């Protein structure tokens, strides 16, 4: 599809494991339009995080392409890569592990504003307060250390940090998997609200179709390093065609049946 914000094709990656080559990704392709959410769903080890790491340039692909905003994402270097990093942000499952736990919330939000030159020093406290407010947190939280706040608050801070550089795409790798069910629903609602207001696209990685149902426009199902099914979210959840899709739906009892969803 031309005009996609992100267009990925033929992504392949092999790792060495126990002296043997192991295929983690085998020809993965998908696209995401501006303002759209694509969920990447699949069992543990199916390759979801490897896709994310390749897009974030934390891992090098063996083959394949990724065009983001008209640029060859996998070939970018230096300042061009830094510029794209502002537009393509990432939120991980466990922000405590991703951040220095002793850093203050304010410091975590100051970093991207400073590094990417988004706001002058004098304006940053106000910008930080505004970011906290956007994710439903009090401005006073800026003075607290990361380890002093709750898991849900930390995930909101991670989202605020991703928002700081005004991204057009956020890759979220299991962003709500570590949270209890009520906090999970709050965070999903926040993500939906942010998308509605700012038109941000999401690549939402999860093994949980229940969470995916609340946020995804389209779903791509992965298994064994391949995309085995891809389609409109409701269609995939109501009538999955792949064995993996059927197994995932069967393992998610809270999904509504096709008839309940008809209205
Ligand atoms: N750096 C690495 N070296 C060797 N093997 C790796 C490496 N990274 C990932 N793998 C392997 O590649 C496969 C895919 O891993 P990946 O983390 O992408 O799966 P996933 O779908 O994100 O799983 P989960 O749902 O458990 O997070 C796994 O078998 C994993 O062990
Ligand atoms: Mg993973």
mmCIF file with all atom_site columns, N, CA and C in Angstrom, residues 104-106 128-129 132-133 137-145 148-149:
data_model
loop_
_atom_site.group_PDB
_atom_site.id
_atom_site.type_symbol
_atom_site.label_atom_id
_atom_site.label_alt_id
_atom_site.label_comp_id
_atom_site.label_asym_id
_atom_site.label_entity_id
_atom_site.label_seq_id
_atom_site.pdbx_PDB_ins_code
_atom_site.Cartn_x
_atom_site.Cartn_y
_atom_site.Cartn_z
_atom_site.occupancy
_atom_site.B_iso_or_equiv
_atom_site.pdbx_formal_charge
_atom_site.auth_seq_id
_atom_site.auth_comp_id
_atom_site.auth_asym_id
_atom_site.auth_atom_id
_atom_site.pdbx_PDB_model_num
ATOM 1  N N  . UNK A 1 104 ? 14.613 11.007 38.563 1.00 0.00 ? 104 UNK A N  1
ATOM 2  C CA . UNK A 1 104 ? 13.289 11.558 38.833 1.00 0.00 ? 104 UNK A CA 1
ATOM 3  C C  . UNK A 1 104 ? 12.463 11.517 37.546 1.00 0.00 ? 104 UNK A C  1
ATOM 4  N N  . UNK A 1 105 ? 11.155 11.544 37.738 1.00 0.00 ? 105 UNK A N  1
ATOM 5  C CA . UNK A 1 105 ? 10.236 11.581 36.605 1.00 0.00 ? 105 UNK A CA 1
ATOM 6  C C  . UNK A 1 105 ? 10.541 12.811 35.740 1.00 0.00 ? 105 UNK A C  1
ATOM 7  N N  . UNK A 1 106 ? 10.800 13.934 36.394 1.00 0.00 ? 106 UNK A N  1
ATOM 8  C CA . UNK A 1 106 ? 11.097 15.161 35.657 1.00 0.00 ? 106 UNK A CA 1
ATOM 9  C C  . UNK A 1 106 ? 12.325 15.007 34.775 1.00 0.00 ? 106 UNK A C  1
ATOM 10 N N  . UNK A 1 128 ? 7.220  19.800 30.761 1.00 0.00 ? 128 UNK A N  1
ATOM 11 C CA . UNK A 1 128 ? 7.158  18.541 31.518 1.00 0.00 ? 128 UNK A CA 1
ATOM 12 C C  . UNK A 1 128 ? 5.815  18.423 32.235 1.00 0.00 ? 128 UNK A C  1
ATOM 13 N N  . UNK A 1 129 ? 5.379  19.523 32.841 1.00 0.00 ? 129 UNK A N  1
ATOM 14 C CA . UNK A 1 129 ? 4.074  19.518 33.517 1.00 0.00 ? 129 UNK A CA 1
ATOM 15 C C  . UNK A 1 129 ? 2.958  19.209 32.522 1.00 0.00 ? 129 UNK A C  1
ATOM 16 N N  . UNK A 1 132 ? 2.958  15.497 31.677 1.00 0.00 ? 132 UNK A N  1
ATOM 17 C CA . UNK A 1 132 ? 2.386  14.708 32.776 1.00 0.00 ? 132 UNK A CA 1
ATOM 18 C C  . UNK A 1 132 ? 0.864  14.821 32.764 1.00 0.00 ? 132 UNK A C  1
ATOM 19 N N  . UNK A 1 133 ? 0.389  16.024 32.539 1.00 0.00 ? 133 UNK A N  1
ATOM 20 C CA . UNK A 1 133 ? -1.053 16.237 32.506 1.00 0.00 ? 133 UNK A CA 1
ATOM 21 C C  . UNK A 1 133 ? -1.709 15.455 31.367 1.00 0.00 ? 133 UNK A C  1
ATOM 22 N N  . UNK A 1 137 ? -1.362 12.465 34.868 1.00 0.00 ? 137 UNK A N  1
ATOM 23 C CA . UNK A 1 137 ? -0.586 12.500 36.115 1.00 0.00 ? 137 UNK A CA 1
ATOM 24 C C  . UNK A 1 137 ? -0.459 13.933 36.606 1.00 0.00 ? 137 UNK A C  1
ATOM 25 N N  . UNK A 1 138 ? -0.297 14.092 37.936 1.00 0.00 ? 138 UNK A N  1
ATOM 26 C CA . UNK A 1 138 ? -0.128 15.412 38.525 1.00 0.00 ? 138 UNK A CA 1
ATOM 27 C C  . UNK A 1 138 ? 1.280  15.940 38.233 1.00 0.00 ? 138 UNK A C  1
ATOM 28 N N  . UNK A 1 139 ? 1.390  17.250 38.025 1.00 0.00 ? 139 UNK A N  1
ATOM 29 C CA . UNK A 1 139 ? 2.685  17.868 37.718 1.00 0.00 ? 139 UNK A CA 1
ATOM 30 C C  . UNK A 1 139 ? 3.691  17.641 38.840 1.00 0.00 ? 139 UNK A C  1
ATOM 31 N N  . UNK A 1 140 ? 3.189  17.503 40.090 1.00 0.00 ? 140 UNK A N  1
ATOM 32 C CA . UNK A 1 140 ? 4.091  17.311 41.244 1.00 0.00 ? 140 UNK A CA 1
ATOM 33 C C  . UNK A 1 140 ? 4.886  16.010 41.141 1.00 0.00 ? 140 UNK A C  1
ATOM 34 N N  . UNK A 1 141 ? 4.410  15.098 40.333 1.00 0.00 ? 141 UNK A N  1
ATOM 35 C CA . UNK A 1 141 ? 5.096  13.818 40.199 1.00 0.00 ? 141 UNK A CA 1
ATOM 36 C C  . UNK A 1 141 ? 6.500  13.994 39.611 1.00 0.00 ? 141 UNK A C  1
ATOM 37 N N  . UNK A 1 142 ? 6.747  15.138 38.980 1.00 0.00 ? 142 UNK A N  1
ATOM 38 C CA . UNK A 1 142 ? 8.053  15.386 38.359 1.00 0.00 ? 142 UNK A CA 1
ATOM 39 C C  . UNK A 1 142 ? 9.196  15.254 39.357 1.00 0.00 ? 142 UNK A C  1
ATOM 40 N N  . UNK A 1 143 ? 8.921  15.538 40.642 1.00 0.00 ? 143 UNK A N  1
ATOM 41 C CA . UNK A 1 143 ? 9.974  15.487 41.643 1.00 0.00 ? 143 UNK A CA 1
ATOM 42 C C  . UNK A 1 143 ? 10.217 14.109 42.240 1.00 0.00 ? 143 UNK A C  1
ATOM 43 N N  . UNK A 1 144 ? 9.407  13.148 41.895 1.00 0.00 ? 144 UNK A N  1
ATOM 44 C CA . UNK A 1 144 ? 9.516  11.815 42.483 1.00 0.00 ? 144 UNK A CA 1
ATOM 45 C C  . UNK A 1 144 ? 10.469 10.942 41.681 1.00 0.00 ? 144 UNK A C  1
ATOM 46 N N  . UNK A 1 145 ? 11.072 9.981  42.386 1.00 0.00 ? 145 UNK A N  1
ATOM 47 C CA . UNK A 1 145 ? 11.952 9.030  41.701 1.00 0.00 ? 145 UNK A CA 1
ATOM 48 C C  . UNK A 1 145 ? 11.108 7.936  41.051 1.00 0.00 ? 145 UNK A C  1
ATOM 49 N N  . UNK A 1 148 ? 9.726  5.193  43.132 1.00 0.00 ? 148 UNK A N  1
ATOM 50 C CA . UNK A 1 148 ? 8.751  5.545  44.172 1.00 0.00 ? 148 UNK A CA 1
ATOM 51 C C  . UNK A 1 148 ? 7.308  5.546  43.671 1.00 0.00 ? 148 UNK A C  1
ATOM 52 N N  . UNK A 1 149 ? 7.111  5.399  42.375 1.00 0.00 ? 149 UNK A N  1
ATOM 53 C CA . UNK A 1 149 ? 5.745  5.501  41.857 1.00 0.00 ? 149 UNK A CA 1
ATOM 54 C C  . UNK A 1 149 ? 5.240  4.114  41.463 1.00 0.00 ? 149 UNK A C  1
#
